[in-house]
Amino acid sequence: TRIFALTMISILCVAGTVPGSTPGVLLAATRGYYKVVEVFKNFYYTNFLLENKFQQTILHVVLKAGYYNKIVVHGDESGYVNIKTIHTLLSDNNLLIQQQMRSIINRQDSYGNTALHYAKQYPDQQVVKFFLGNLSSVKNHRKVSLAAS
């Protein structure tokens, strides 16, 4: 079954999904399937720079979905898988993925929010500390750096 899963993910990475639908990596990340995101990271063709119709990056949607779809409805502990997904996306030795994450970390969605805006809503502020500790160029909406250089 692992070979089947790898084959399917490679097809999704190269061919994509139905036009207008949510790309597989974005769908997996939004739902907190961090192990599937880890598999997507193994494929060179995976595009982590995708945005939805609200100009939200993969970081925006993971944090937003974790808060609104899980924590508000089911309690604080239910957002854990989305936090694991953020760790999966940002903790990587792959230079290409690091560059992609750094290029989107400060991107604002159509509401003017960065991923950090959604991270601050989590009851456990460890995700905010993780953002600030691992990415030296996180900025607020006024473009002021929030992390120490």
Backbone as a chain_set.jsonl record, in Angstrom:
{"seq": "TRIFALTMISILCVAGTVPGSTPGVLLAATRGYYKVVEVFKNFYYTNFLLENKFQQTILHVVLKAGYYNKIVVHGDESGYVNIKTIHTLLSDNNLLIQQQMRSIINRQDSYGNTALHYAKQYPDQQVVKFFLGNLSSVKNHRKVSLAAS", "coords": {"N": [[0.814, -1.199, 0.0], [2.08, 1.172, 0.59], [3.645, 1.715, -1.648], [1.647, 2.141, -3.525], [0.497, 4.47, -2.427], [2.66, 6.273, -2.647], [2.911, 6.318, -5.411], [0.454, 7.45, -6.163], [0.678, 9.985, -4.97], [2.869, 10.976, -6.367], [1.735, 11.19, -8.895], [-0.24, 13.127, -8.362], [1.451, 15.259, -7.768], [2.803, 15.737, -10.188], [0.833, 15.736, -12.273], [-1.236, 17.093, -11.089], [-4.443, 18.189, -9.834], [-7.979, 18.161, -10.506], [-8.808, 20.991, -12.437], [-9.508, 23.966, -10.653], [-10.103, 22.67, -8.329], [-9.123, 21.817, -4.947], [-5.694, 21.535, -4.457], [-3.863, 18.491, -3.784], [-1.761, 18.54, -1.778], [-2.387, 20.851, -0.369], [-4.923, 20.227, 0.571], [-4.368, 17.98, 2.2], [-2.689, 19.195, 4.11], [-4.379, 21.146, 5.226], [-6.253, 19.569, 6.516], [-4.734, 18.54, 8.497], [-3.169, 16.308, 8.067], [-0.361, 15.478, 8.636], [1.525, 13.47, 8.164], [1.044, 12.732, 5.541], [1.682, 15.11, 4.282], [4.388, 15.076, 4.806], [5.17, 13.005, 3.092], [4.569, 14.208, 0.614], [6.577, 16.114, 0.639], [8.765, 14.711, -0.165], [8.796, 14.698, -2.88], [10.024, 16.32, -5.636], [8.48, 17.839, -7.359], [6.363, 18.883, -5.912], [4.405, 21.637, -5.186], [4.618, 24.065, -2.917], [3.879, 26.639, -2.86], [1.337, 27.329, -3.402], [-1.854, 29.02, -3.475], [-5.098, 29.693, -2.115], [-8.423, 30.817, -3.121], [-8.643, 33.049, -1.552], [-6.201, 34.117, -1.363], [-4.621, 32.784, 0.44], [-1.903, 31.097, 1.844], [-0.334, 27.847, 2.187], [0.491, 27.815, 4.833], [-1.247, 29.69, 6.038], [-3.791, 28.38, 5.693], [-3.505, 25.963, 7.079], [-3.16, 26.771, 9.751], [-5.454, 28.345, 10.15], [-7.546, 26.499, 9.653], [-6.996, 24.629, 11.641], [-7.575, 26.079, 13.926], [-10.277, 27.194, 13.633], [-11.821, 24.972, 12.66], [-11.243, 22.909, 14.372], [-10.244, 23.505, 17.116], [-12.097, 25.461, 18.125], [-14.479, 24.073, 17.828], [-14.025, 21.464, 18.925], [-12.307, 21.666, 21.118], [-9.194, 22.56, 22.846], [-7.081, 20.611, 22.521], [-7.548, 19.413, 20.064], [-6.43, 20.792, 17.937], [-3.893, 19.922, 17.624], [-2.903, 18.247, 15.499], [-2.722, 20.009, 13.374], [-0.803, 21.764, 14.266], [1.345, 19.995, 14.307], [1.537, 19.668, 11.565], [2.396, 22.213, 10.764], [4.925, 22.186, 11.977], [6.019, 20.108, 10.457], [6.105, 21.31, 7.923], [7.817, 23.531, 8.326], [10.13, 22.59, 9.547], [12.672, 21.53, 8.078], [15.343, 20.136, 6.218], [15.658, 20.396, 3.568], [16.626, 22.555, 1.122], [15.104, 23.758, -0.937], [12.438, 23.568, -0.015], [12.698, 25.036, 2.342], [13.262, 27.574, 1.244], [10.852, 28.035, -0.126], [9.039, 28.157, 2.03], [10.052, 30.358, 3.448], [9.565, 32.308, 1.553], [6.841, 32.607, 1.647], [6.1, 33.167, 4.235], [5.559, 35.763, 5.171], [3.504, 36.557, 3.593], [0.469, 38.18, 2.866], [-2.996, 37.443, 3.215], [-6.161, 37.874, 1.454], [-7.5, 39.275, 3.366], [-5.65, 40.715, 4.658], [-4.131, 39.409, 6.538], [-1.328, 37.666, 7.926], [0.255, 34.42, 8.202], [1.086, 34.299, 10.819], [-0.816, 35.856, 12.147], [-2.976, 34.085, 12.283], [-1.798, 32.087, 13.776], [-1.512, 33.201, 16.298], [-3.964, 32.892, 17.505], [-4.13, 30.43, 18.649], [-4.61, 28.566, 21.627], [-2.407, 27.495, 23.023], [0.569, 28.961, 22.944], [2.83, 27.94, 21.754], [3.096, 27.458, 19.02], [3.355, 30.015, 17.948], [5.763, 30.791, 19.122], [7.376, 28.911, 17.904], [7.231, 29.741, 15.206], [8.468, 32.296, 15.405], [10.939, 31.583, 16.431], [12.113, 29.966, 14.477], [12.066, 31.195, 12.032], [13.651, 33.825, 10.853], [12.698, 36.076, 9.612], [10.061, 36.908, 10.075], [7.344, 39.079, 9.83], [5.097, 41.71, 10.884], [1.829, 43.062, 9.929], [2.535, 45.646, 9.293], [4.974, 45.44, 8.211], [7.085, 45.262, 9.991], [9.801, 43.763, 11.526], [9.486, 40.914, 13.605], [11.003, 39.062, 14.862], [14.105, 38.404, 16.479], [17.187, 39.291, 14.96]], "CA": [[0.0, 0.0, 0.0], [2.96, 2.341, 0.599], [4.026, 1.986, -3.038], [0.465, 2.739, -4.15], [0.37, 5.846, -1.926], [3.73, 7.064, -3.257], [2.572, 6.484, -6.821], [-0.644, 8.406, -6.254], [1.183, 11.312, -4.647], [3.702, 11.441, -7.485], [0.809, 11.586, -9.965], [-0.821, 14.407, -7.95], [2.482, 16.297, -7.857], [3.135, 16.022, -11.577], [-0.349, 16.033, -13.083], [-2.136, 17.988, -10.377], [-5.805, 17.719, -9.61], [-8.954, 18.749, -11.417], [-8.738, 22.449, -12.386], [-10.492, 24.584, -9.772], [-10.243, 21.936, -7.071], [-8.041, 22.037, -3.992], [-4.556, 20.633, -4.684], [-3.705, 17.452, -2.766], [-0.907, 18.936, -0.658], [-3.13, 21.843, 0.402], [-6.004, 19.499, 1.237], [-3.769, 17.184, 3.285], [-2.191, 20.114, 5.133], [-5.526, 21.77, 5.877], [-6.906, 18.59, 7.392], [-3.806, 18.119, 9.541], [-2.554, 15.024, 7.727], [1.046, 15.834, 8.564], [2.304, 12.368, 7.593], [0.871, 12.823, 4.091], [2.492, 16.274, 3.886], [5.781, 14.591, 4.833], [5.379, 12.252, 1.853], [4.607, 15.202, -0.46], [7.876, 16.794, 0.684], [9.768, 13.864, -0.822], [8.681, 14.837, -4.326], [10.554, 17.592, -6.124], [7.447, 18.582, -8.088], [5.331, 19.424, -5.034], [4.404, 23.096, -5.131], [4.142, 24.553, -1.626], [3.602, 28.065, -3.024], [-0.059, 27.464, -3.815], [-2.763, 29.866, -2.702], [-6.506, 29.484, -2.404], [-9.063, 31.992, -3.719], [-8.505, 34.163, -0.62], [-4.761, 34.385, -1.366], [-4.046, 32.177, 1.632], [-0.883, 30.096, 1.573], [-0.475, 26.604, 2.932], [0.628, 28.144, 6.255], [-2.514, 30.306, 6.454], [-4.924, 27.451, 5.77], [-3.275, 24.977, 8.138], [-3.418, 27.402, 11.044], [-6.849, 28.77, 10.205], [-8.382, 25.303, 9.781], [-6.759, 24.04, 12.954], [-8.27, 26.859, 14.946], [-11.729, 27.281, 13.446], [-12.488, 23.687, 12.44], [-10.957, 21.92, 15.398], [-10.172, 24.014, 18.486], [-13.352, 26.112, 18.509], [-15.542, 23.064, 17.859], [-13.733, 20.261, 19.709], [-11.429, 21.922, 22.263], [-7.793, 22.933, 22.626], [-6.215, 19.508, 22.091], [-7.855, 18.951, 18.706], [-5.607, 21.5, 16.958], [-2.546, 19.342, 17.667], [-2.438, 17.732, 14.205], [-2.375, 21.143, 12.524], [0.492, 22.235, 14.767], [2.319, 19.027, 13.78], [1.687, 19.962, 10.139], [3.267, 23.399, 10.69], [6.282, 21.71, 12.27], [6.449, 19.334, 9.296], [6.405, 22.229, 6.829], [8.888, 24.478, 8.62], [11.337, 21.903, 10.007], [13.139, 20.738, 6.956], [16.706, 20.381, 5.755], [15.601, 20.589, 2.123], [16.76, 23.989, 0.842], [13.991, 24.221, -1.771], [11.264, 23.742, 0.849], [13.007, 26.179, 3.212], [13.088, 28.797, 0.446], [9.425, 28.23, -0.377], [8.39, 28.577, 3.281], [10.488, 31.737, 3.734], [8.959, 33.231, 0.588], [5.412, 32.804, 1.923], [5.856, 33.393, 5.658], [5.02, 37.101, 5.396], [2.475, 36.877, 2.602], [-0.843, 38.511, 3.426], [-4.151, 36.954, 2.475], [-7.029, 38.952, 0.977], [-7.983, 40.002, 4.534], [-4.51, 41.427, 5.215], [-3.532, 38.619, 7.607], [-0.243, 36.733, 7.655], [0.064, 33.164, 8.931], [1.283, 34.59, 12.237], [-2.104, 36.325, 12.684], [-3.782, 32.908, 12.612], [-1.087, 31.332, 14.816], [-1.699, 33.817, 17.621], [-5.266, 32.507, 18.049], [-4.039, 29.14, 19.324], [-4.517, 28.707, 23.081], [-1.028, 27.212, 23.379], [1.358, 29.869, 22.103], [4.045, 27.288, 21.27], [3.19, 27.603, 17.567], [3.874, 31.367, 17.71], [7.179, 30.73, 19.486], [8.032, 28.132, 16.857], [7.352, 30.651, 14.06], [9.453, 33.345, 15.684], [12.241, 30.979, 16.68], [12.671, 29.266, 13.32], [12.075, 32.016, 10.821], [14.177, 35.115, 11.31], [12.166, 37.219, 8.866], [8.621, 37.072, 10.258], [6.978, 40.487, 9.985], [3.676, 41.951, 11.085], [1.175, 43.68, 8.771], [3.202, 46.917, 9.005], [6.28, 45.053, 7.683], [8.083, 45.415, 11.038], [10.308, 42.457, 11.916], [9.07, 40.508, 14.944], [11.991, 38.135, 15.419], [15.457, 38.972, 16.607], [18.081, 38.857, 13.885]], "C": [[0.858, 1.265, 0.0], [3.372, 2.705, -0.823], [2.861, 2.625, -3.782], [0.323, 4.197, -3.738], [1.422, 6.747, -2.556], [3.456, 7.323, -4.733], [1.471, 7.52, -6.992], [-0.17, 9.832, -5.965], [2.063, 11.836, -5.764], [2.834, 11.877, -8.657], [0.182, 12.938, -9.625], [0.188, 15.545, -8.067], [2.747, 16.707, -9.292], [1.918, 16.483, -12.361], [-1.277, 17.032, -12.408], [-3.499, 17.354, -10.192], [-6.708, 18.372, -10.647], [-8.858, 20.279, -11.317], [-9.871, 23.031, -11.526], [-10.688, 23.864, -8.453], [-9.036, 22.228, -6.174], [-6.918, 21.047, -4.26], [-4.354, 19.692, -3.505], [-2.888, 17.874, -1.565], [-1.619, 19.959, 0.228], [-4.258, 21.181, 1.187], [-5.47, 18.695, 2.422], [-3.317, 18.081, 4.435], [-3.34, 20.734, 5.92], [-6.184, 20.826, 6.874], [-5.991, 18.073, 8.495], [-3.177, 16.769, 9.3], [-1.056, 15.227, 7.534], [1.92, 14.718, 7.991], [2.19, 12.354, 6.065], [1.68, 14.001, 3.56], [3.962, 15.88, 3.849], [6.108, 13.808, 3.563], [5.447, 13.208, 0.658], [5.967, 15.902, -0.512], [8.972, 15.996, -0.013], [9.766, 14.001, -2.333], [9.062, 16.244, -4.758], [9.464, 18.464, -6.739], [6.348, 19.172, -7.204], [5.485, 20.934, -4.94], [3.79, 23.537, -3.806], [3.795, 26.037, -1.685], [2.165, 28.337, -3.457], [-0.83, 28.41, -2.913], [-4.193, 29.486, -3.048], [-7.111, 30.786, -2.937], [-9.016, 33.221, -2.819], [-7.044, 34.577, -0.46], [-4.085, 33.86, -0.101], [-3.088, 31.071, 1.235], [-1.17, 28.839, 2.379], [-0.357, 26.861, 4.443], [-0.648, 28.779, 6.806], [-3.584, 29.237, 6.693], [-4.74, 26.397, 6.844], [-3.642, 25.575, 9.494], [-4.874, 27.812, 11.204], [-7.774, 27.567, 10.411], [-8.212, 24.655, 11.144], [-7.505, 24.773, 14.05], [-9.783, 26.783, 14.782], [-12.421, 25.929, 13.348], [-12.274, 22.696, 13.568], [-11.058, 22.502, 16.805], [-11.491, 24.625, 18.935], [-14.458, 25.072, 18.685], [-15.269, 21.964, 18.879], [-12.804, 20.481, 20.9], [-9.97, 22.087, 21.878], [-6.931, 21.817, 22.033], [-6.415, 19.104, 20.632], [-7.039, 19.659, 17.632], [-4.199, 20.956, 16.843], [-2.051, 18.9, 16.295], [-2.062, 18.875, 13.256], [-1.05, 21.762, 12.978], [1.596, 21.295, 14.283], [2.563, 19.28, 12.294], [2.583, 21.18, 9.943], [4.71, 23.002, 10.967], [6.843, 20.926, 11.086], [6.859, 20.249, 8.153], [7.644, 23.076, 7.097], [10.188, 23.829, 9.084], [11.836, 20.997, 8.899], [14.55, 21.122, 6.579], [16.762, 20.629, 4.256], [15.597, 22.091, 1.823], [15.607, 24.538, 0.015], [12.75, 24.478, -0.921], [11.493, 24.908, 1.808], [12.795, 27.496, 2.478], [11.619, 29.083, 0.192], [8.718, 28.73, 0.878], [8.784, 30.016, 3.628], [9.834, 32.739, 2.785], [7.482, 33.492, 0.87], [5.11, 33.194, 3.358], [5.215, 34.748, 5.93], [3.912, 37.481, 4.423], [1.138, 37.124, 3.296], [-1.943, 37.914, 2.557], [-5.021, 38.139, 2.072], [-7.627, 39.767, 2.128], [-6.865, 40.812, 5.198], [-3.788, 40.68, 6.324], [-2.368, 37.777, 7.1], [-0.544, 35.443, 8.42], [0.215, 33.388, 10.438], [0.005, 35.116, 12.896], [-2.98, 35.144, 13.096], [-3.132, 32.097, 13.729], [-1.372, 31.894, 16.2], [-3.043, 33.441, 18.261], [-5.223, 31.189, 18.811], [-3.871, 29.347, 20.825], [-3.085, 28.481, 23.596], [-0.138, 28.007, 22.43], [2.662, 29.257, 21.602], [4.207, 27.441, 19.76], [3.722, 28.988, 17.198], [5.371, 31.391, 18.011], [7.972, 29.968, 18.435], [8.254, 28.986, 15.603], [8.5, 31.626, 14.286], [10.857, 32.78, 15.887], [12.901, 30.373, 15.454], [12.743, 30.095, 12.056], [12.466, 33.437, 11.21], [13.544, 36.306, 10.617], [10.653, 37.391, 8.992], [8.328, 38.54, 10.542], [5.484, 40.594, 10.276], [3.107, 42.68, 9.874], [1.774, 45.024, 8.402], [4.615, 46.702, 8.476], [7.406, 45.261, 8.702], [8.5, 44.022, 11.479], [9.938, 42.156, 13.361], [10.089, 39.614, 15.623], [13.341, 38.828, 15.496], [16.325, 38.445, 15.488], [19.24, 38.09, 14.435]], "O": [[0.442, 2.302, -0.515], [3.438, 3.886, -1.163], [3.058, 3.543, -4.578], [0.064, 5.062, -4.573], [1.113, 7.868, -2.958], [3.732, 8.408, -5.244], [1.552, 8.374, -7.874], [-0.576, 10.774, -6.645], [2.011, 13.024, -6.082], [3.168, 12.842, -9.344], [0.08, 13.806, -10.492], [-0.175, 16.666, -8.423], [2.899, 17.894, -9.583], [1.966, 17.509, -13.04], [-2.024, 17.74, -13.084], [-3.68, 16.149, -10.369], [-6.235, 19.055, -11.555], [-8.829, 20.811, -10.207], [-11.031, 22.641, -11.656], [-11.358, 24.375, -7.555], [-8.052, 22.821, -6.616], [-7.157, 19.84, -4.288], [-4.639, 20.049, -2.362], [-3.28, 17.595, -0.432], [-1.467, 19.931, 1.449], [-4.513, 21.538, 2.337], [-6.044, 18.723, 3.511], [-3.54, 17.757, 5.602], [-3.275, 20.833, 7.145], [-6.618, 21.245, 7.947], [-6.408, 17.269, 9.328], [-2.695, 16.139, 10.242], [-0.547, 15.156, 6.415], [2.956, 15.001, 7.389], [3.147, 11.998, 5.378], [2.298, 13.9, 2.501], [4.698, 16.304, 2.958], [7.205, 13.936, 3.02], [6.293, 13.036, -0.219], [6.449, 16.243, -1.592], [9.995, 16.556, -0.407], [10.653, 13.467, -3.001], [8.486, 17.229, -4.296], [9.522, 19.69, -6.647], [5.484, 19.893, -7.703], [6.568, 21.442, -4.649], [2.585, 23.397, -3.597], [3.452, 26.63, -0.663], [1.828, 29.459, -3.836], [-0.501, 28.581, -1.739], [-4.465, 29.012, -4.151], [-6.387, 31.752, -3.178], [-9.318, 34.326, -3.271], [-6.697, 35.303, 0.472], [-3.098, 34.427, 0.367], [-3.405, 30.22, 0.404], [-2.126, 28.782, 3.153], [-1.028, 26.203, 5.238], [-1.082, 28.449, 7.909], [-4.203, 29.192, 7.756], [-5.716, 25.974, 7.464], [-4.352, 24.953, 10.284], [-5.457, 27.643, 12.275], [-8.679, 27.612, 11.244], [-9.183, 24.182, 11.735], [-8.007, 24.158, 14.99], [-10.489, 26.355, 15.695], [-13.508, 25.757, 13.901], [-13.039, 21.742, 13.709], [-11.872, 22.042, 17.605], [-11.957, 24.328, 20.035], [-15.28, 25.185, 19.595], [-16.17, 21.568, 19.619], [-12.54, 19.529, 21.634], [-9.563, 21.798, 20.752], [-6.133, 22.069, 21.13], [-5.521, 18.506, 20.033], [-6.963, 19.164, 16.508], [-3.395, 21.461, 16.06], [-0.894, 19.149, 15.953], [-1.171, 18.714, 12.421], [-0.268, 22.231, 12.151], [2.669, 21.754, 13.892], [3.687, 19.121, 11.819], [3.437, 21.184, 9.056], [5.62, 23.44, 10.262], [8.019, 21.068, 10.752], [7.858, 19.99, 7.482], [8.438, 23.313, 6.187], [11.244, 24.458, 9.02], [11.453, 19.831, 8.811], [14.914, 22.297, 6.615], [17.801, 21.029, 3.73], [14.679, 22.808, 2.221], [15.173, 25.668, 0.239], [12.084, 25.499, -1.091], [10.573, 25.687, 2.061], [12.214, 28.43, 3.031], [11.181, 30.229, 0.281], [7.884, 29.632, 0.798], [7.939, 30.804, 4.054], [9.579, 33.882, 3.163], [6.926, 34.48, 0.391], [3.966, 33.523, 3.672], [4.399, 34.863, 6.844], [3.437, 38.617, 4.436], [0.734, 36.38, 4.19], [-1.84, 37.883, 1.33], [-4.655, 39.287, 2.322], [-8.199, 40.833, 1.897], [-7.103, 41.511, 6.183], [-2.922, 41.25, 6.987], [-2.41, 37.242, 5.992], [-1.496, 35.389, 9.198], [-0.458, 32.735, 11.235], [-0.235, 34.851, 14.074], [-3.647, 35.191, 14.129], [-3.83, 31.487, 14.539], [-1.464, 31.141, 17.17], [-3.228, 33.66, 19.458], [-6.161, 30.858, 19.536], [-3.089, 30.196, 21.255], [-2.617, 29.189, 24.488], [-0.111, 27.734, 21.23], [3.515, 29.973, 21.078], [5.33, 27.543, 19.268], [4.468, 29.117, 16.228], [6.153, 31.949, 17.241], [9.102, 30.333, 18.113], [9.333, 28.958, 15.011], [9.392, 31.757, 13.447], [11.847, 33.43, 15.551], [14.127, 30.276, 15.398], [13.426, 29.715, 11.105], [11.682, 34.158, 11.828], [13.819, 37.446, 10.992], [10.026, 37.964, 8.102], [8.977, 39.165, 11.381], [4.708, 39.692, 9.959], [3.82, 42.896, 8.894], [1.543, 45.506, 7.293], [5.371, 47.659, 8.308], [8.563, 45.418, 8.313], [7.647, 43.186, 11.776], [10.055, 43.015, 14.235], [10.039, 39.429, 16.839], [13.667, 39.705, 14.696], [16.214, 37.279, 15.107], [20.1, 37.643, 13.676]]}, "num_chains": 1, "name": "protein.A"}
